Short mmCIF file of C-alpha atoms and ligand atoms in Angstrom, two decimals:
data_model
loop_
_atom_site.label_atom_id
_atom_site.label_comp_id
_atom_site.label_asym_id
_atom_site.label_seq_id
_atom_site.Cartn_x
_atom_site.Cartn_y
_atom_site.Cartn_z
CA MET A 1 111.24 60.32 -100.03
CA GLU A 2 113.62 61.86 -97.48
CA ASP A 3 112.76 60.26 -94.17
CA TRP A 4 110.28 58.25 -92.09
CA ILE A 5 107.98 61.25 -91.55
CA ASP A 6 107.60 61.53 -95.36
CA TYR A 7 107.00 57.78 -95.46
CA TYR A 8 104.20 57.94 -92.88
CA ASP A 9 102.73 60.91 -94.75
CA SER A 10 102.55 58.84 -97.96
CA THR A 11 100.10 56.15 -99.01
CA HIS A 12 102.24 53.38 -97.50
CA THR A 13 101.47 49.67 -97.06
CA ILE A 14 102.51 49.25 -93.41
CA TYR A 15 98.89 48.35 -92.67
CA VAL A 16 98.17 45.55 -95.12
CA SER A 17 94.41 46.09 -95.20
CA LYS A 18 91.69 48.24 -93.66
CA ARG A 19 91.03 45.43 -91.17
CA HIS A 20 94.70 45.35 -90.13
CA ARG A 21 94.79 49.15 -89.74
CA ASP A 22 91.55 49.24 -87.73
CA LEU A 23 92.63 46.36 -85.47
CA HIS A 24 96.06 47.93 -84.96
CA PHE A 25 94.61 51.21 -83.72
CA GLU A 26 92.00 49.42 -81.58
CA ILE A 27 94.74 47.46 -79.80
CA ILE A 28 96.92 50.54 -79.35
CA ALA A 29 93.95 52.43 -77.89
CA LYS A 30 93.14 49.55 -75.53
CA ASP A 31 96.77 49.43 -74.36
CA ILE A 32 96.91 53.22 -73.88
CA ILE A 33 93.65 53.09 -71.89
CA GLY A 34 95.28 50.43 -69.69
CA CYS A 35 97.97 52.99 -68.76
CA ILE A 36 95.50 55.76 -67.80
CA SER A 37 95.15 55.99 -64.03
CA SER A 38 92.34 58.55 -63.70
CA LYS A 39 89.28 59.72 -65.66
CA ASP A 40 90.59 63.31 -65.38
CA ALA A 41 94.06 62.50 -66.70
CA VAL A 42 95.61 64.70 -69.39
CA VAL A 43 97.13 62.32 -71.94
CA LEU A 44 99.54 63.04 -74.80
CA ASP A 45 99.99 60.56 -77.65
CA TYR A 46 103.40 61.57 -79.12
CA ALA A 47 103.55 60.83 -82.90
CA CYS A 48 100.18 59.15 -82.80
CA GLY A 49 99.81 58.34 -86.50
CA GLU A 50 96.22 58.02 -87.74
CA ALA A 51 95.02 57.22 -84.18
CA LEU A 52 91.75 55.84 -85.54
CA SER A 53 90.50 54.74 -82.09
CA ALA A 54 91.53 57.91 -80.24
CA GLY A 55 87.86 58.57 -79.46
CA LYS A 56 87.93 55.59 -77.07
CA VAL A 57 91.10 56.91 -75.39
CA ALA A 58 89.45 60.32 -75.01
CA ASP A 59 86.42 58.66 -73.35
CA ALA A 60 88.77 57.21 -70.72
CA CYS A 61 90.58 60.45 -69.81
CA GLY A 62 89.99 64.18 -69.26
CA LYS A 63 91.82 65.52 -72.30
CA LEU A 64 93.80 63.88 -75.10
CA TYR A 65 96.50 65.65 -77.09
CA LEU A 66 97.32 63.96 -80.39
CA ALA A 67 100.74 65.13 -81.58
CA GLU A 68 101.89 64.16 -85.08
CA PRO A 69 104.76 65.47 -87.24
CA ALA A 70 103.43 64.33 -90.65
CA PRO A 71 101.34 67.24 -91.99
CA GLY A 72 98.96 65.14 -94.11
CA VAL A 73 98.25 62.76 -91.22
CA ARG A 74 97.76 65.75 -88.91
CA GLY A 75 95.25 67.29 -91.32
CA ARG A 76 93.21 64.09 -91.27
CA LEU A 77 93.37 63.96 -87.46
CA ILE A 78 92.07 67.53 -87.26
CA ALA A 79 89.16 66.71 -89.61
CA ARG A 80 88.38 63.35 -87.95
CA PHE A 81 88.34 64.59 -84.37
CA ALA A 82 87.01 68.14 -84.81
CA PRO A 83 83.66 67.22 -83.17
CA ASN A 84 85.39 65.68 -80.13
CA THR A 85 85.91 68.46 -77.58
CA LYS A 86 88.27 66.30 -75.48
CA ILE A 87 90.78 65.91 -78.33
CA ARG A 88 93.33 68.50 -79.44
CA VAL A 89 95.67 67.94 -82.40
CA ARG A 90 99.19 69.39 -82.24
CA SER A 91 102.41 69.39 -84.25
CA LEU A 92 105.57 68.31 -82.42
CA ASP A 93 106.74 71.96 -82.46
CA ASP A 94 103.47 73.02 -80.79
CA LEU A 95 104.37 70.83 -77.81
CA ARG A 96 107.26 73.15 -76.93
CA LYS A 97 104.70 75.94 -76.35
CA MET A 98 102.44 73.92 -74.05
CA ALA A 99 102.36 74.65 -70.31
CA GLU A 100 105.03 72.90 -68.27
CA LYS A 101 103.87 70.17 -65.84
CA SER A 102 100.46 69.92 -67.51
CA VAL A 103 100.36 66.27 -68.67
CA ASP A 104 99.78 63.11 -66.60
CA LEU A 105 100.66 60.48 -69.19
CA VAL A 106 102.71 60.62 -72.38
CA VAL A 107 102.62 57.61 -74.69
CA MET A 108 105.22 57.34 -77.44
CA ASN A 109 104.57 54.10 -79.24
CA SER A 110 106.53 52.76 -82.20
CA VAL A 111 108.28 56.08 -82.83
CA ALA A 112 111.78 55.92 -81.27
CA GLN A 113 113.08 53.57 -83.99
CA TYR A 114 112.47 56.28 -86.61
CA MET A 115 114.33 59.01 -84.71
CA THR A 116 118.03 59.63 -84.53
CA PRO A 117 119.38 59.21 -80.97
CA GLY A 118 119.69 63.02 -80.80
CA GLU A 119 116.07 63.56 -81.91
CA LEU A 120 114.93 61.11 -79.25
CA ASP A 121 116.90 63.01 -76.57
CA SER A 122 115.23 66.28 -77.67
CA ALA A 123 111.80 64.61 -77.51
CA PHE A 124 112.57 63.28 -74.00
CA ALA A 125 113.51 66.82 -72.88
CA VAL A 126 110.20 68.25 -74.17
CA ILE A 127 108.23 65.39 -72.58
CA ARG A 128 110.01 65.78 -69.25
CA GLN A 129 109.01 69.46 -69.15
CA LEU A 130 105.40 68.64 -69.96
CA LEU A 131 104.94 65.89 -67.37
CA LYS A 132 103.41 66.72 -64.02
CA PRO A 133 105.30 65.50 -60.95
CA GLY A 134 104.22 61.87 -60.69
CA GLY A 135 103.38 61.75 -64.41
CA ARG A 136 104.59 58.91 -66.59
CA LEU A 137 106.10 58.40 -70.02
CA VAL A 138 105.22 55.05 -71.59
CA LEU A 139 107.66 54.31 -74.40
CA GLY A 140 106.49 51.39 -76.50
CA ASP A 141 107.61 49.12 -79.32
CA ILE A 142 111.37 49.56 -78.87
CA LEU A 143 113.42 47.37 -81.21
CA ARG A 144 116.22 45.36 -79.63
CA PRO A 145 119.62 45.01 -81.36
CA GLU A 146 119.47 41.21 -81.42
CA VAL A 147 115.97 40.88 -82.87
CA GLY A 148 115.80 41.29 -86.64
CA MET A 149 113.17 41.75 -89.33
CA ILE A 150 112.19 38.05 -89.35
CA ARG A 151 110.56 38.45 -85.91
CA ASP A 152 108.60 41.48 -87.21
CA ILE A 153 107.34 39.31 -90.06
CA ILE A 154 106.44 36.40 -87.74
CA ALA A 155 104.64 38.78 -85.34
CA LEU A 156 102.62 40.25 -88.21
CA LEU A 157 101.73 36.83 -89.64
CA ARG A 158 100.65 35.54 -86.21
CA PHE A 159 98.54 38.66 -85.67
CA ALA A 160 97.02 38.20 -89.15
CA LEU A 161 96.32 34.50 -88.60
CA THR A 162 94.53 35.19 -85.31
CA HIS A 163 92.41 37.93 -86.86
CA GLY A 164 91.68 36.39 -90.27
CA PHE A 165 93.74 38.54 -92.64
CA LEU A 166 96.65 36.21 -93.43
CA ARG A 167 96.26 36.46 -97.22
CA ASP A 168 96.31 40.28 -97.08
CA ALA A 169 99.34 40.12 -94.78
CA LEU A 170 101.30 37.99 -97.24
CA ILE A 171 100.43 40.32 -100.13
CA GLY A 172 101.21 43.34 -97.95
CA LEU A 173 104.63 41.97 -96.99
CA ILE A 174 105.52 41.62 -100.68
CA SER A 175 104.28 45.16 -101.47
CA THR A 176 106.28 46.55 -98.55
CA ALA A 177 109.40 44.65 -99.63
CA LEU A 178 109.10 46.28 -103.05
CA SER A 179 108.29 49.76 -101.70
CA ASP A 180 110.05 52.83 -100.31
CA TYR A 181 109.97 51.09 -96.91
CA ARG A 182 112.73 48.70 -97.89
CA GLN A 183 114.88 51.49 -99.35
CA LEU A 184 114.36 53.69 -96.28
CA ARG A 185 115.08 50.79 -93.94
CA ALA A 186 118.36 50.19 -95.83
CA ARG A 187 119.31 53.88 -96.25
CA VAL A 188 118.06 55.62 -93.09
CA GLY A 189 117.66 52.50 -90.93
CA LEU A 190 115.81 51.88 -87.70
CA GLN A 191 117.28 52.66 -84.28
CA ARG A 192 117.59 49.77 -81.86
CA TYR A 193 118.31 49.81 -78.12
CA SER A 194 118.98 47.08 -75.58
CA GLU A 195 117.03 47.23 -72.32
CA ALA A 196 120.09 48.60 -70.46
CA GLU A 197 120.80 51.19 -73.20
CA MET A 198 117.27 52.55 -73.12
CA VAL A 199 117.15 52.70 -69.29
CA ALA A 200 120.49 54.58 -69.39
CA LYS A 201 119.27 56.92 -72.15
CA LEU A 202 116.14 57.72 -70.15
CA ALA A 203 118.24 58.23 -66.99
CA ALA A 204 120.48 60.69 -68.88
CA ALA A 205 117.30 62.57 -69.87
CA GLY A 206 116.19 62.79 -66.22
CA PHE A 207 113.87 59.79 -65.96
CA THR A 208 113.80 56.76 -63.71
CA ALA A 209 112.66 53.94 -65.97
CA SER A 210 112.13 50.23 -66.09
CA ARG A 211 110.99 47.77 -68.71
CA ALA A 212 107.32 46.81 -68.53
CA HIS A 213 106.23 43.15 -68.57
CA PHE A 214 104.20 43.79 -71.76
CA ASN A 215 104.72 45.55 -75.08
CA ILE A 216 102.12 47.93 -76.49
CA GLY A 217 100.62 46.50 -79.69
CA HIS A 218 100.99 43.05 -81.24
CA ASN A 219 104.75 42.38 -81.29
CA PRO A 220 105.98 40.61 -78.11
CA TRP A 221 109.64 40.76 -79.22
CA ARG A 222 109.70 44.54 -78.85
CA MET A 223 109.93 46.34 -75.50
CA THR A 224 107.92 48.92 -73.57
CA PHE A 225 109.39 51.13 -70.84
CA VAL A 226 107.65 53.11 -68.11
CA ALA A 227 109.53 56.25 -67.08
CA ARG A 228 108.98 58.84 -64.36
CA HIS A 229 110.72 62.09 -63.45
CA ALA A 230 113.90 61.51 -61.53
CA PHE A 231 113.63 64.76 -59.56
CA SER A 232 116.68 66.90 -59.01
CA PRO A 233 116.95 69.81 -56.52
CA THR A 234 116.44 72.27 -59.41
CA ASP A 235 113.02 70.82 -60.41
C1 LIG B 1 104.64 53.36 -86.81
S1 LIG B 1 103.94 54.96 -86.71
C2 LIG B 1 103.32 54.89 -85.04
C3 LIG B 1 102.03 55.62 -84.87
C4 LIG B 1 101.33 55.38 -83.53
N1 LIG B 1 102.11 55.90 -82.43
C5 LIG B 1 101.03 53.90 -83.35
O1 LIG B 1 101.47 53.32 -82.37
O2 LIG B 1 100.34 53.35 -84.20
C6 LIG B 1 105.38 55.99 -86.59
C7 LIG B 1 105.10 57.45 -86.29
O3 LIG B 1 106.35 58.11 -86.06
C8 LIG B 1 106.36 59.34 -86.73
N2 LIG B 1 107.76 59.66 -87.03
C9 LIG B 1 108.54 59.14 -88.02
N3 LIG B 1 109.76 59.67 -87.97
C10 LIG B 1 109.77 60.54 -86.92
C11 LIG B 1 110.77 61.41 -86.39
N4 LIG B 1 111.99 61.48 -86.87
N5 LIG B 1 110.41 62.18 -85.32
C12 LIG B 1 109.17 62.12 -84.80
N6 LIG B 1 108.20 61.30 -85.26
C13 LIG B 1 108.50 60.53 -86.33
C14 LIG B 1 105.50 59.14 -87.96
O4 LIG B 1 104.99 60.37 -88.45
C15 LIG B 1 104.41 58.19 -87.43
O5 LIG B 1 103.34 58.89 -86.89
#
């Protein structure tokens, strides 16, 4: 296994059970819907994963682009959402061919940690081109330098306790500890940013950004940012 895209294309144990996976995507969809400001909005979910509840997001907007780099995941998205005329599935390369200034809201949740800083800059450049003036990028689940894996484990166990899958969570944590995840986390690592670093990185990419008072998903120790075009005279 080379990288995190391969990992997410494999039969991994990040979701400890079907219930966990379903609940995860329901919460992500609810949080994305909370960011949509109009029924006509064009929304892009950047590296959306399985996006099991994307149908609900599509109901709340005009058009939903699901972009995913992992080819196996993308194949399932295409099959799953073929009947939904509001949903289009794209690779990340496809996004470079989309019309400029055509998207109202881009959500990139729980993705930046898997990218190198350079890959994230390239993604920001593509997203900035796609956003309409006044459009927003919501960047969720950013890991902070001072918050380690223990908080991830506590957040998962709390989530599991509240939703009745604690036993599966404990088994899942052991499976994950023994899996490719651990090796990848040690070898490739996860990128972490402080609040100031991420605001500065977004500013360098041409966005005005601030940290939101919530985080998308179940982990309150991670951060979400809302970013808008910082217009320059050449825009
Ligand atoms: C934890 S999942 C998040 C999926 C979804 N956004 C969510 O919130 O549930 C991580 C996603 O990042 C993608 N990914 C991993 N490494 C990446 C990279 N280097 N560049 C772009 N996407 C990557 C994976 O394919 C996967 O879809």
